[in-house]
Coordinates of C-alpha atoms and ligand atoms in Angstrom, one line a residue:
X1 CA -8.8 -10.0 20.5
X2 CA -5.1 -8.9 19.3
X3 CA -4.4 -6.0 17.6
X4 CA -2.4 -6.2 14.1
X5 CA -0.2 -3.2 15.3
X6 CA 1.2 -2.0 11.9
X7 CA 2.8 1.0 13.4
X8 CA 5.5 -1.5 15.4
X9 CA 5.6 -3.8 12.6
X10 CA 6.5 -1.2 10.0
X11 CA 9.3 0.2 12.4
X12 CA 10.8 -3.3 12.8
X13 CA 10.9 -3.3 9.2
X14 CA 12.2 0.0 9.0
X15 CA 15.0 -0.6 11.5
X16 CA 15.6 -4.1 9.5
X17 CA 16.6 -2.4 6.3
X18 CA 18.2 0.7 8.0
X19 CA 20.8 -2.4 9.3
X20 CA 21.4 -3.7 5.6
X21 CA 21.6 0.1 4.6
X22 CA 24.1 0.8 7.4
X23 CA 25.9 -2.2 5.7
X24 CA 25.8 -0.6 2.4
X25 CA 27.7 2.0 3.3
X26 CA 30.4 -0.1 5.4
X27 CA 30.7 -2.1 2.2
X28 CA 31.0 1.4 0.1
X29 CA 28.1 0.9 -1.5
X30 CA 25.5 3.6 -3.3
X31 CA 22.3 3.5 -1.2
X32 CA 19.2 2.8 -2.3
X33 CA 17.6 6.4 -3.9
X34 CA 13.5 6.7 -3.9
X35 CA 12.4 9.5 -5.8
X36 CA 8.2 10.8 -5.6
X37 CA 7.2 12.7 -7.8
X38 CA 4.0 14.6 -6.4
X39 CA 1.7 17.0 -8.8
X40 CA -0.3 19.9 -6.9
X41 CA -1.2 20.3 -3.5
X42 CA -3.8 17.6 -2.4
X43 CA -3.6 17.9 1.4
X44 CA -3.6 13.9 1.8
X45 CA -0.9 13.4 -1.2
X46 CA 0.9 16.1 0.8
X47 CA 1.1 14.2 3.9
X48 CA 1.9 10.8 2.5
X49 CA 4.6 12.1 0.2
X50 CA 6.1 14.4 3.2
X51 CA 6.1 11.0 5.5
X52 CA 7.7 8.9 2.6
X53 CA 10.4 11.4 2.1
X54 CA 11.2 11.4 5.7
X55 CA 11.0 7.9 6.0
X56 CA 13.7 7.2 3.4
X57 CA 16.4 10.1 5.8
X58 CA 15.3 8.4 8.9
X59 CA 16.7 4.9 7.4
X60 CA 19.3 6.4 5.6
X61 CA 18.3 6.1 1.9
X62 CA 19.2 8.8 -0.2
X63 CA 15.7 10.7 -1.5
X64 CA 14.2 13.2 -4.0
X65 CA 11.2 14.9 -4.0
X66 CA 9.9 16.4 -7.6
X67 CA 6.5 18.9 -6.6
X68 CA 5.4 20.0 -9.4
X69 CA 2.3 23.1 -10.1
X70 CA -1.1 21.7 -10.5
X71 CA -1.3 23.2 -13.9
X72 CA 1.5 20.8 -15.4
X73 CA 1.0 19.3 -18.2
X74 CA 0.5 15.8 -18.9
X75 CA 3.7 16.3 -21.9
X76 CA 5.8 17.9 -19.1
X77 CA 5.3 15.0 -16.5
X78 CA 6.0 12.6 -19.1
X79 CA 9.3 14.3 -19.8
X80 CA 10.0 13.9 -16.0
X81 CA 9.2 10.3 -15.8
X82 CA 11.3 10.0 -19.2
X83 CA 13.9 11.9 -17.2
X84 CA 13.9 9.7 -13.8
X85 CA 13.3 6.7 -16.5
X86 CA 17.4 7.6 -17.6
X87 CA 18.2 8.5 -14.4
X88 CA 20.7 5.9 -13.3
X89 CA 21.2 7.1 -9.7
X90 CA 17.9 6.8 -8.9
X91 CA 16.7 3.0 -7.6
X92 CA 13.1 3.6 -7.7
X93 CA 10.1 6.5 -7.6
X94 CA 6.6 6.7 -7.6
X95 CA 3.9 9.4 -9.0
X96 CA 1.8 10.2 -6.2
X97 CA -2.2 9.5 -7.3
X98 CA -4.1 10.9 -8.0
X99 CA -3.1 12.8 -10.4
X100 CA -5.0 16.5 -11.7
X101 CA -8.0 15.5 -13.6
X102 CA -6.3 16.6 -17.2
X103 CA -3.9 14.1 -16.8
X104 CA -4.4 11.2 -18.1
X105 CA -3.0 8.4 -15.4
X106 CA -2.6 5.4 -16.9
X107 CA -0.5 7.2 -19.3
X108 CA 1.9 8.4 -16.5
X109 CA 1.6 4.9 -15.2
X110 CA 3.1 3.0 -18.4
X111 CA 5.3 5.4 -19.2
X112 CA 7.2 4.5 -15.2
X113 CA 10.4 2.0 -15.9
X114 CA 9.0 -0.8 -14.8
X115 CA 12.5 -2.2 -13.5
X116 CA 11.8 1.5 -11.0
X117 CA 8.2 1.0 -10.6
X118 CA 8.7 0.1 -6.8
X119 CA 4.7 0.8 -6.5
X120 CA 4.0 -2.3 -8.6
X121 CA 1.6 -0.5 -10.7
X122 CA 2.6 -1.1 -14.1
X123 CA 1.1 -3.5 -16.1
X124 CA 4.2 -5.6 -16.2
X125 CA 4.5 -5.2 -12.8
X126 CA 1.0 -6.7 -12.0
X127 CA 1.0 -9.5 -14.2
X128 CA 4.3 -10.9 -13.0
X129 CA 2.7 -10.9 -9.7
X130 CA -0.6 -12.6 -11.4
X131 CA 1.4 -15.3 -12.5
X132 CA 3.7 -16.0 -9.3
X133 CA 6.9 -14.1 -11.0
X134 CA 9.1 -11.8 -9.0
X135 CA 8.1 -8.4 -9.5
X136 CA 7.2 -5.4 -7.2
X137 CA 4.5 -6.0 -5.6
X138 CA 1.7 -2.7 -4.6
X139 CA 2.8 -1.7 -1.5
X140 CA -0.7 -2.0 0.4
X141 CA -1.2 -5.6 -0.2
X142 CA 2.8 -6.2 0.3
X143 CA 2.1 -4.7 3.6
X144 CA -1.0 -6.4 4.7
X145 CA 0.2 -9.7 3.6
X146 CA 3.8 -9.3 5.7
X147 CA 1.4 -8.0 9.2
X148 CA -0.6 -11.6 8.5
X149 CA 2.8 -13.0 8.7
X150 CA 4.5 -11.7 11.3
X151 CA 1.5 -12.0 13.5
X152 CA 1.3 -15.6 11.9
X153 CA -2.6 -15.1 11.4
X154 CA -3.9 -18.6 9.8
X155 CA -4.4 -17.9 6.3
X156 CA -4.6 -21.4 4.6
X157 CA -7.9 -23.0 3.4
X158 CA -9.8 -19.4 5.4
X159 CA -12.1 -17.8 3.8
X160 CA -11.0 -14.4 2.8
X161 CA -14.0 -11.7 1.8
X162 CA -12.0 -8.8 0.2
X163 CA -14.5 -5.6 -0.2
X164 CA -13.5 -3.4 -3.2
X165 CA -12.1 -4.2 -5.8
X166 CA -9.4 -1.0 -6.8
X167 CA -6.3 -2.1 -8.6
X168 CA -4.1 -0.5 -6.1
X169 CA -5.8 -2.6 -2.8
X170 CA -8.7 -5.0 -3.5
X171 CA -8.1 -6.6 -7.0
X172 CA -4.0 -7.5 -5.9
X173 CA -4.3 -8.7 -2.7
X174 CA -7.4 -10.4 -3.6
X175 CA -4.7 -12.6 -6.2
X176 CA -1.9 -12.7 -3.5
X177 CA -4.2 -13.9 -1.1
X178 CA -4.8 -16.9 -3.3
X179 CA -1.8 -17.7 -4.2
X180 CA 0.5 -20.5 -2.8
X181 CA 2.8 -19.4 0.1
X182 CA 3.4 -17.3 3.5
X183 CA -0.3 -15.6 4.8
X184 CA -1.9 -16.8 1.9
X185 CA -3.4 -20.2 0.0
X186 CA -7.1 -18.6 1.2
X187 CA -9.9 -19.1 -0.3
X188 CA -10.9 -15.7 -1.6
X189 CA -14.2 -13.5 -2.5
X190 CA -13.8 -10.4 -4.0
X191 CA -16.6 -8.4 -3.5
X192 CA -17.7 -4.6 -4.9
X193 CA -20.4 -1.8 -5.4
X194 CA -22.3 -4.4 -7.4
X195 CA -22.2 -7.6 -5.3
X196 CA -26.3 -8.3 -3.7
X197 CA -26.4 -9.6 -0.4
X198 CA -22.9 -8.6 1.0
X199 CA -23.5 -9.4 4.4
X200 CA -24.1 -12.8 3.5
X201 CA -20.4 -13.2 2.1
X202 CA -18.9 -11.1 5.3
X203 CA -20.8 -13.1 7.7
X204 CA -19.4 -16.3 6.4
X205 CA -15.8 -14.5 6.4
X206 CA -12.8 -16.0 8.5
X207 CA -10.8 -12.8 7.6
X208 CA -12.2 -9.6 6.1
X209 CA -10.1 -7.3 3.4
X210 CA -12.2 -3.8 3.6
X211 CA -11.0 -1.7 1.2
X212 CA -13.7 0.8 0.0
X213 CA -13.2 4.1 2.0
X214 CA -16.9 4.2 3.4
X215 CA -16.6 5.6 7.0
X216 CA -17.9 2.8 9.6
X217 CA -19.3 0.4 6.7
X218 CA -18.5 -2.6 8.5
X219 CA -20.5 -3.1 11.4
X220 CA -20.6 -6.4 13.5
X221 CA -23.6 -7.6 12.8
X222 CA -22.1 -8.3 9.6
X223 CA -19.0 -10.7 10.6
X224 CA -18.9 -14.3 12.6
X225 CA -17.2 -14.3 16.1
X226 CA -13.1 -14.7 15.9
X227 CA -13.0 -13.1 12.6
X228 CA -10.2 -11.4 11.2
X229 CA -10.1 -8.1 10.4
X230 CA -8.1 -5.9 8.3
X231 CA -9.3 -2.2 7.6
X232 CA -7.4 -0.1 4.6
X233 CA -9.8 2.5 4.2
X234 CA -8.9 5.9 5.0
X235 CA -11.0 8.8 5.4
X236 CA -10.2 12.1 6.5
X237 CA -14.0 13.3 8.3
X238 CA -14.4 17.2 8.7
X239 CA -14.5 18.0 12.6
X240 CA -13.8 21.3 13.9
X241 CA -12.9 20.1 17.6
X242 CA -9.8 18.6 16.4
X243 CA -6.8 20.4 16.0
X244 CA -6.2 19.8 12.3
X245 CA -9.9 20.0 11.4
X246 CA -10.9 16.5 10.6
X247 CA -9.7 13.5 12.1
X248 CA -8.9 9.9 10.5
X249 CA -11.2 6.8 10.3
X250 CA -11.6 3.3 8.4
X251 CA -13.9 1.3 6.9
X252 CA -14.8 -0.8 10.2
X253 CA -16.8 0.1 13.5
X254 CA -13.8 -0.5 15.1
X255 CA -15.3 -0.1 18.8
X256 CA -18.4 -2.7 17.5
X257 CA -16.6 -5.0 15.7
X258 CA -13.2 -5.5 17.8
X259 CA -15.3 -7.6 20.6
X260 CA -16.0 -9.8 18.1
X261 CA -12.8 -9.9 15.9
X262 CA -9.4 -12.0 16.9
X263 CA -7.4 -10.0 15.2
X264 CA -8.1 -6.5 13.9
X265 CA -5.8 -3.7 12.5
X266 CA -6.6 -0.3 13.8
X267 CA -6.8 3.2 11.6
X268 CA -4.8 5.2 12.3
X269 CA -1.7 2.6 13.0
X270 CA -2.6 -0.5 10.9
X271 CA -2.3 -1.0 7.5
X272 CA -1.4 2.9 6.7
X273 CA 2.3 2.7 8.1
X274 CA 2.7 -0.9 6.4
X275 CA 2.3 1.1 3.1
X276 CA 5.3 3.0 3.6
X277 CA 7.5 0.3 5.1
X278 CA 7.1 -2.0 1.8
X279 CA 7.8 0.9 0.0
X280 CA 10.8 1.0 1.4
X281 CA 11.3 -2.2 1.2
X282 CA 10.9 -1.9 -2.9
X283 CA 13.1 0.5 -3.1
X284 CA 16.0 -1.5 -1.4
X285 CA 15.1 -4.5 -3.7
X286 CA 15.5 -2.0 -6.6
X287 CA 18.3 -1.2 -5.6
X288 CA 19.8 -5.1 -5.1
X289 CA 18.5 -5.8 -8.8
X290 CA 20.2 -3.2 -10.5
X291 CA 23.3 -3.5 -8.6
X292 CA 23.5 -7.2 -9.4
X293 CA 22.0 -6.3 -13.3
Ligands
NAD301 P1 -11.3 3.0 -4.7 O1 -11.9 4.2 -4.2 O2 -10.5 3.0 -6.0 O3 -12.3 1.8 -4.9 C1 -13.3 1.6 -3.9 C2 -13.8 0.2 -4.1 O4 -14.8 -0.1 -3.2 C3 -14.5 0.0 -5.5 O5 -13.9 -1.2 -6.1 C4 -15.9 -0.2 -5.2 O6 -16.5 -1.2 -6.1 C5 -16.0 -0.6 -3.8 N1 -17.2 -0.1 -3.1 C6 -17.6 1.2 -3.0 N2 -18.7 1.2 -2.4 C7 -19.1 0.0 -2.0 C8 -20.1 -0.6 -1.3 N3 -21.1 0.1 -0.8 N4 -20.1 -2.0 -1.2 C9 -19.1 -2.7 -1.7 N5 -18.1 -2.2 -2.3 C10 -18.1 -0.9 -2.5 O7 -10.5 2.3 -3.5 P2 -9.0 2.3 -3.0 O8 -8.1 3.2 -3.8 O9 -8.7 0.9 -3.0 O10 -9.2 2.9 -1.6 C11 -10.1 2.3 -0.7 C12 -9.8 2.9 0.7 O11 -8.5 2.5 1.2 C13 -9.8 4.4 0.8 O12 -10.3 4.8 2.0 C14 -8.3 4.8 0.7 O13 -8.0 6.0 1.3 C15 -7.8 3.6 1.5 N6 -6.4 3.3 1.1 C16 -5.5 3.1 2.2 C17 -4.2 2.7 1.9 C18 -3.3 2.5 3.1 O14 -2.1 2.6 3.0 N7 -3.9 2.1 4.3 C19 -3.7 2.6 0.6 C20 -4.6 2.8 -0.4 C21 -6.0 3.1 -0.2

């Protein structure tokens, strides 16, 4: 069994575009600028928005971080995305989901430039990626797709079982996994709260998406030996013995299933950091496009 270690990957990529960064500014060039734009104070959003920011100083991209109070309105965030929209020295930025309940997100979502989208969530966004175009791609499925390559995992003609079906995880790397090209040409299953039998799809899986956020779902009575295994669920579960009062677990009986498994990422250090590296790595091919635009 290997372990798909995305916390080393992620930092080779981070160290890969701090290099092209540190040429930027031999070259006198603008770096690339990621702005987040982050509504409330949703302990997780906190925490991913806090490690993107210092992400972006750490590989010497400029960043900006817009917090806004809970009780904005949904008028006063679109003037903001209007505002980063026009904003020509910012590359790229994101609106942190979710967003308060009175907001309406896929409002917020087309409203987002989609030449700054470096998410991938607008519509244009997705269906140039449907259809093989170059686009941003989400940065979860970016991520997953470049640990399958670095660790040169055998996607072609395998089986892939994906488990949710979210438009942020399941649904695009369910389409990226089928397409032609690096970690990919699988043959893919997307399965969801609805499918009957879902063991019977997992056990006949050569690798296994979970993407559902269901504590230990995945046990291995449900997957064949040598299968591989990548886990993108996060959940934060309550426990008082640890120091910040929950601790961090995926979808997958990791301890179960890794005897089994020949590859498997691990949570916390898999697929998580890979989120953030391909973020990155958005925001510095924002910032290519619009130089050369
Ligand atoms: P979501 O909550 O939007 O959707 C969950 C999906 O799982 C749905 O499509 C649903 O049909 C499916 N599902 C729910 N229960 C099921 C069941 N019993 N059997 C089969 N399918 C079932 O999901 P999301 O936003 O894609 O997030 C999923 C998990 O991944 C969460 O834990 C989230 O925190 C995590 N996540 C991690 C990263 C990362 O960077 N690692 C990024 C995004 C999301």
């Amino acid at each position: 069994m290997k372990i798909l270690d995305g916390k080393k990957v992620s930092n080779d990529i981070k160290d890969e575009i701090a290099a092209e960064v540190a040429e930027m500014k031999v070259r006198g060039e603008k770096v690339p600028h990621l702005a987040a734009v982050l509504v409330g104070n949703d302990g997780a959003s906190l925490t991913y928005v806090g490690s993107k920011v210092r992400s972006c100083k750490k590989i010497g991209f400029e960043s900006t971080l817009i917090h806004l109070p809970e009780e904005t309105t949904e008028e006063e965030l679109l003037a903001q995305v209007a505002a980063l929209n026009e904003n020509d020295d910012i590359d790229g930025y994101i609106v942190q989901l979710p967003l308060p309940k009175h907001i309406d997100e896929q409002k917020v979502l087309m409203a987002v430039d989609a030449d700054k989208d470096v998410d991938g969530f607008h519509p244009t966004n997705f269906g140039k990626m449907a259809l093989d175009m170059e686009s941003f791609i989400p940065a979860t499925p970016y991520g997953i797709m470049e640990l399958l390559h670095r660790y040169e995992v055998d996607t072609e003609g395998k089986h892939t079982v994906v488990i949710g079906r979210s438009h942020i995880v399941g649904r695009p790397i369910s389409i990226l996994m089928s397409q032609k090209g690096k970690a990919a040409n699988s043959t893919v299953t997307l399965t969801h709260s609805r499918t009957k039998d879902l063991a019977s799809f997992t056990k006949a899986a050569d690798i296994v998406v979970s993407a559902l956020g269901v504590p230990d779902f995945l046990k291995a009575d449900m997957v064949k030996k040598g299968v591989v295994i990548i886990d993108v669920g996060i959940t934060r579960v309550p426990d008082d013995t640890k120091p910040k009062g929950y601790y961090i677990t995926g979808d997958v009986d990791f301890d179960e299933i890794s005897t089994k498994a020949s590859f498997i990422t691990p949570v916390p250090g898999g697929v998580g950091p890979m989120t953030i590296a391909m973020l990155l790595k958005n925001t510095l091919i924002a910032r290519e496009r619009h130089r050369n635009k």
